[in-house]
PDB file of C-alpha atoms in Angstrom:
ATOM      1  CA  UNK A  50      -3.614  23.234  22.411  1.00 55.00           C
ATOM      2  CA  UNK A  51      -4.034  25.707  24.311  1.00 72.00           C
ATOM      3  CA  UNK A  52      -2.756  28.992  23.330  1.00 77.00           C
ATOM      4  CA  UNK A  53      -1.548  30.253  20.259  1.00 77.00           C
ATOM      5  CA  UNK A  54       1.807  29.571  20.830  1.00 80.00           C
ATOM      6  CA  UNK A  55       0.878  26.432  21.018  1.00 75.00           C
ATOM      7  CA  UNK A  56      -0.237  26.507  17.266  1.00 72.00           C
ATOM      8  CA  UNK A  57       2.979  28.323  16.331  1.00 73.00           C
ATOM      9  CA  UNK A  58       5.026  25.954  17.693  1.00 74.00           C
ATOM     10  CA  UNK A  59       3.018  23.381  15.958  1.00 72.00           C
ATOM     11  CA  UNK A  60       3.453  25.160  12.286  1.00 67.00           C
ATOM     12  CA  UNK A  61       7.190  25.567  12.537  1.00 67.00           C
ATOM     13  CA  UNK A  62       7.258  21.468  13.569  1.00 65.00           C
ATOM     14  CA  UNK A  63       5.393  21.016  10.633  1.00 64.00           C
ATOM     15  CA  UNK A  64       7.104  22.858   8.122  1.00 57.00           C
ATOM     16  CA  UNK A  65       9.942  21.179   8.271  1.00 54.00           C
ATOM     17  CA  UNK A  66       8.318  17.878   7.770  1.00 53.00           C
ATOM     18  CA  UNK A  67       6.148  19.102   4.943  1.00 52.00           C
ATOM     19  CA  UNK A  68       7.173  20.007   1.707  1.00 49.00           C
ATOM     20  CA  UNK A  69       5.468  22.984   0.486  1.00 46.00           C
ATOM     21  CA  UNK A  70       7.069  23.932  -2.697  1.00 49.00           C
ATOM     22  CA  UNK A  71       7.049  23.714  -6.403  1.00 51.00           C
ATOM     23  CA  UNK A  72       5.986  21.139  -8.309  1.00 55.00           C
ATOM     24  CA  UNK A  73       8.665  19.319  -9.810  1.00 61.00           C
ATOM     25  CA  UNK A  74       7.780  16.826 -11.935  1.00 71.00           C
ATOM     26  CA  UNK A  75      10.330  14.543 -11.966  1.00 79.00           C
ATOM     27  CA  UNK A  76       9.278  14.133  -8.236  1.00 90.00           C
ATOM     28  CA  UNK A  77       6.259  12.037  -6.609  1.00 94.00           C
ATOM     29  CA  UNK A  78       3.826  13.956  -5.100  1.00 96.00           C
ATOM     30  CA  UNK A  79       1.933  12.578  -1.776  1.00 96.00           C
ATOM     31  CA  UNK A  80      -1.493  15.107  -0.911  1.00 96.00           C
ATOM     32  CA  UNK A  81      -3.083  14.814   2.235  1.00 97.00           C
ATOM     33  CA  UNK A  82      -6.891  16.611   2.061  1.00 95.00           C
ATOM     34  CA  UNK A  83      -6.915  18.709   4.982  1.00 95.00           C
ATOM     35  CA  UNK A  84     -10.045  20.538   4.618  1.00 94.00           C
ATOM     36  CA  UNK A  85     -11.910  20.122   7.845  1.00 94.00           C
ATOM     37  CA  UNK A  86     -13.618  17.012   5.972  1.00 93.00           C
ATOM     38  CA  UNK A  87     -10.052  15.609   5.485  1.00 93.00           C
ATOM     39  CA  UNK A  88      -9.402  17.105   9.556  1.00 94.00           C
ATOM     40  CA  UNK A  89     -12.560  16.246  11.025  1.00 94.00           C
ATOM     41  CA  UNK A  90     -11.766  12.587   9.636  1.00 95.00           C
ATOM     42  CA  UNK A  91      -7.987  11.693  11.140  1.00 95.00           C
ATOM     43  CA  UNK A  92      -5.980  13.601   8.505  1.00 95.00           C
ATOM     44  CA  UNK A  93      -3.543  15.429  10.607  1.00 96.00           C
ATOM     45  CA  UNK A  94      -2.068  11.659  11.830  1.00 96.00           C
ATOM     46  CA  UNK A  95      -2.092  10.649   8.327  1.00 97.00           C
ATOM     47  CA  UNK A  96       0.208  13.717   6.937  1.00 97.00           C
ATOM     48  CA  UNK A  97       2.194  13.823   9.903  1.00 96.00           C
ATOM     49  CA  UNK A  98       2.632   9.544   9.920  1.00 96.00           C
ATOM     50  CA  UNK A  99       3.884   9.993   5.630  1.00 96.00           C
ATOM     51  CA  UNK A 100       6.118  12.744   6.156  1.00 95.00           C
ATOM     52  CA  UNK A 101       7.414  11.250   9.184  1.00 96.00           C
ATOM     53  CA  UNK A 102       8.464   7.595   7.372  1.00 96.00           C
ATOM     54  CA  UNK A 103       9.433   9.321   3.718  1.00 95.00           C
ATOM     55  CA  UNK A 104      12.235  11.011   5.611  1.00 94.00           C
ATOM     56  CA  UNK A 105      12.928   7.996   8.035  1.00 94.00           C
ATOM     57  CA  UNK A 106      13.619   5.915   5.391  1.00 93.00           C
ATOM     58  CA  UNK A 107      15.107   8.586   2.844  1.00 93.00           C
ATOM     59  CA  UNK A 108      12.580   8.418   0.017  1.00 93.00           C
ATOM     60  CA  UNK A 109      14.610  10.797  -2.065  1.00 93.00           C
ATOM     61  CA  UNK A 110      12.266  12.672  -4.614  1.00 93.00           C
ATOM     62  CA  UNK A 111       8.811  12.180  -3.129  1.00 95.00           C
ATOM     63  CA  UNK A 112       7.179  15.653  -1.740  1.00 94.00           C
ATOM     64  CA  UNK A 113       4.588  15.024   1.194  1.00 95.00           C
ATOM     65  CA  UNK A 114       2.118  18.369   1.107  1.00 95.00           C
ATOM     66  CA  UNK A 115      -1.142  19.012   2.056  1.00 95.00           C
ATOM     67  CA  UNK A 116      -4.108  20.080   0.335  1.00 93.00           C
ATOM     68  CA  UNK A 117      -7.925  21.668   0.829  1.00 92.00           C
ATOM     69  CA  UNK A 118     -10.483  19.432  -0.170  1.00 90.00           C
ATOM     70  CA  UNK A 119     -10.346  16.789  -2.357  1.00 88.00           C
ATOM     71  CA  UNK A 120     -13.958  16.683  -3.158  1.00 88.00           C
ATOM     72  CA  UNK A 121     -14.995  13.403  -1.810  1.00 90.00           C
ATOM     73  CA  UNK A 122     -15.464  14.339   1.857  1.00 91.00           C
ATOM     74  CA  UNK A 123     -17.759  10.234   2.345  1.00 93.00           C
ATOM     75  CA  UNK A 124     -13.846   8.445   1.937  1.00 95.00           C
ATOM     76  CA  UNK A 125     -11.585  10.826   4.034  1.00 95.00           C
ATOM     77  CA  UNK A 126      -9.486  10.787   4.698  1.00 96.00           C
ATOM     78  CA  UNK A 127      -7.740  10.255   0.911  1.00 96.00           C
ATOM     79  CA  UNK A 128      -3.811  10.250  -0.129  1.00 97.00           C
ATOM     80  CA  UNK A 129      -3.571  10.813  -3.938  1.00 96.00           C
ATOM     81  CA  UNK A 130      -0.108   9.900  -5.495  1.00 96.00           C
ATOM     82  CA  UNK A 131       1.093  11.487  -8.398  1.00 96.00           C
ATOM     83  CA  UNK A 132       4.339   9.151  -9.903  1.00 94.00           C
ATOM     84  CA  UNK A 133       5.936  10.890 -12.927  1.00 92.00           C
ATOM     85  CA  UNK A 134       4.552   9.161 -16.059  1.00 90.00           C
ATOM     86  CA  UNK A 135       1.945   7.046 -14.345  1.00 91.00           C
ATOM     87  CA  UNK A 136      -1.927   7.732 -12.989  1.00 92.00           C
ATOM     88  CA  UNK A 137      -2.716   9.187 -10.319  1.00 94.00           C
ATOM     89  CA  UNK A 138      -3.758   6.853  -7.257  1.00 96.00           C
ATOM     90  CA  UNK A 139      -6.720   8.221  -4.778  1.00 96.00           C
ATOM     91  CA  UNK A 140      -6.488   6.064  -1.529  1.00 97.00           C
ATOM     92  CA  UNK A 141      -9.581   6.351   0.129  1.00 96.00           C
ATOM     93  CA  UNK A 142     -10.563   5.965   4.628  1.00 96.00           C
ATOM     94  CA  UNK A 143      -7.364   6.411   5.477  1.00 97.00           C
ATOM     95  CA  UNK A 144      -5.734   4.826   8.367  1.00 97.00           C
ATOM     96  CA  UNK A 145      -1.442   5.455   9.354  1.00 96.00           C
ATOM     97  CA  UNK A 146      -1.719   1.585   9.328  1.00 97.00           C
ATOM     98  CA  UNK A 147      -2.737   2.480   6.009  1.00 97.00           C
ATOM     99  CA  UNK A 148      -0.587   4.742   5.491  1.00 97.00           C
ATOM    100  CA  UNK A 149       2.803   3.258   6.568  1.00 97.00           C
ATOM    101  CA  UNK A 150       2.114   0.077   4.123  1.00 97.00           C
ATOM    102  CA  UNK A 151       1.192   3.091   0.982  1.00 97.00           C
ATOM    103  CA  UNK A 152       4.845   4.225   2.023  1.00 97.00           C
ATOM    104  CA  UNK A 153       6.192   1.203   2.149  1.00 96.00           C
ATOM    105  CA  UNK A 154       4.702  -0.646  -0.783  1.00 96.00           C
ATOM    106  CA  UNK A 155       3.939   2.121  -3.850  1.00 96.00           C
ATOM    107  CA  UNK A 156       5.888   4.769  -2.489  1.00 96.00           C
ATOM    108  CA  UNK A 157       9.225   2.349  -1.226  1.00 95.00           C
ATOM    109  CA  UNK A 158       8.622  -0.635  -3.986  1.00 94.00           C
ATOM    110  CA  UNK A 159       6.316   0.959  -6.550  1.00 92.00           C
ATOM    111  CA  UNK A 160       3.389  -1.120  -6.619  1.00 95.00           C
ATOM    112  CA  UNK A 161       0.556   0.601  -5.383  1.00 95.00           C
ATOM    113  CA  UNK A 162      -1.617  -0.475  -2.457  1.00 96.00           C
ATOM    114  CA  UNK A 163      -5.462  -1.293  -4.757  1.00 95.00           C
ATOM    115  CA  UNK A 164      -7.422  -2.570  -1.985  1.00 95.00           C
ATOM    116  CA  UNK A 165      -7.253   1.071  -0.539  1.00 96.00           C
ATOM    117  CA  UNK A 166      -8.182   3.262  -3.671  1.00 95.00           C
ATOM    118  CA  UNK A 167     -11.183   3.897  -5.032  1.00 83.00           C
ATOM    119  CA  UNK A 168     -11.477   1.894  -7.250  1.00 77.00           C
ATOM    120  CA  UNK A 169     -10.875  -1.104  -4.930  1.00 72.00           C
ATOM    121  CA  UNK A 170      -8.482  -4.071  -6.907  1.00 47.00           C
ATOM    122  CA  UNK A 171      -9.616  -2.194 -10.256  1.00 46.00           C
ATOM    123  CA  UNK A 172      -5.655  -1.061 -10.280  1.00 40.00           C
TER     124      UNK A 172
END
């Protein structure tokens, strides 16, 4: 990114990929921490990967969004998954590969990937 025009182009592209809208209680929300600590740790590619996969796989009822600081900077990048009627799942130290696995196993099949969570295998 070298100019304000580049930044605007990125913003326009991402607005189509990242749903920022009112919370729907029937929807699964995937929230990626995008404060400075998250961005520095590599959260932007995680957000882009998860958003793209949800669109490519046409996963209905899933809204990928971003948030500010989640408060666990040492575990960034962090992804939280809120599924209706279930406990929140917090994924830590995410990579693009882990994000792909979370999309497939948790969002598609409904099984959280315990080893990537705060509690490890305590899910």
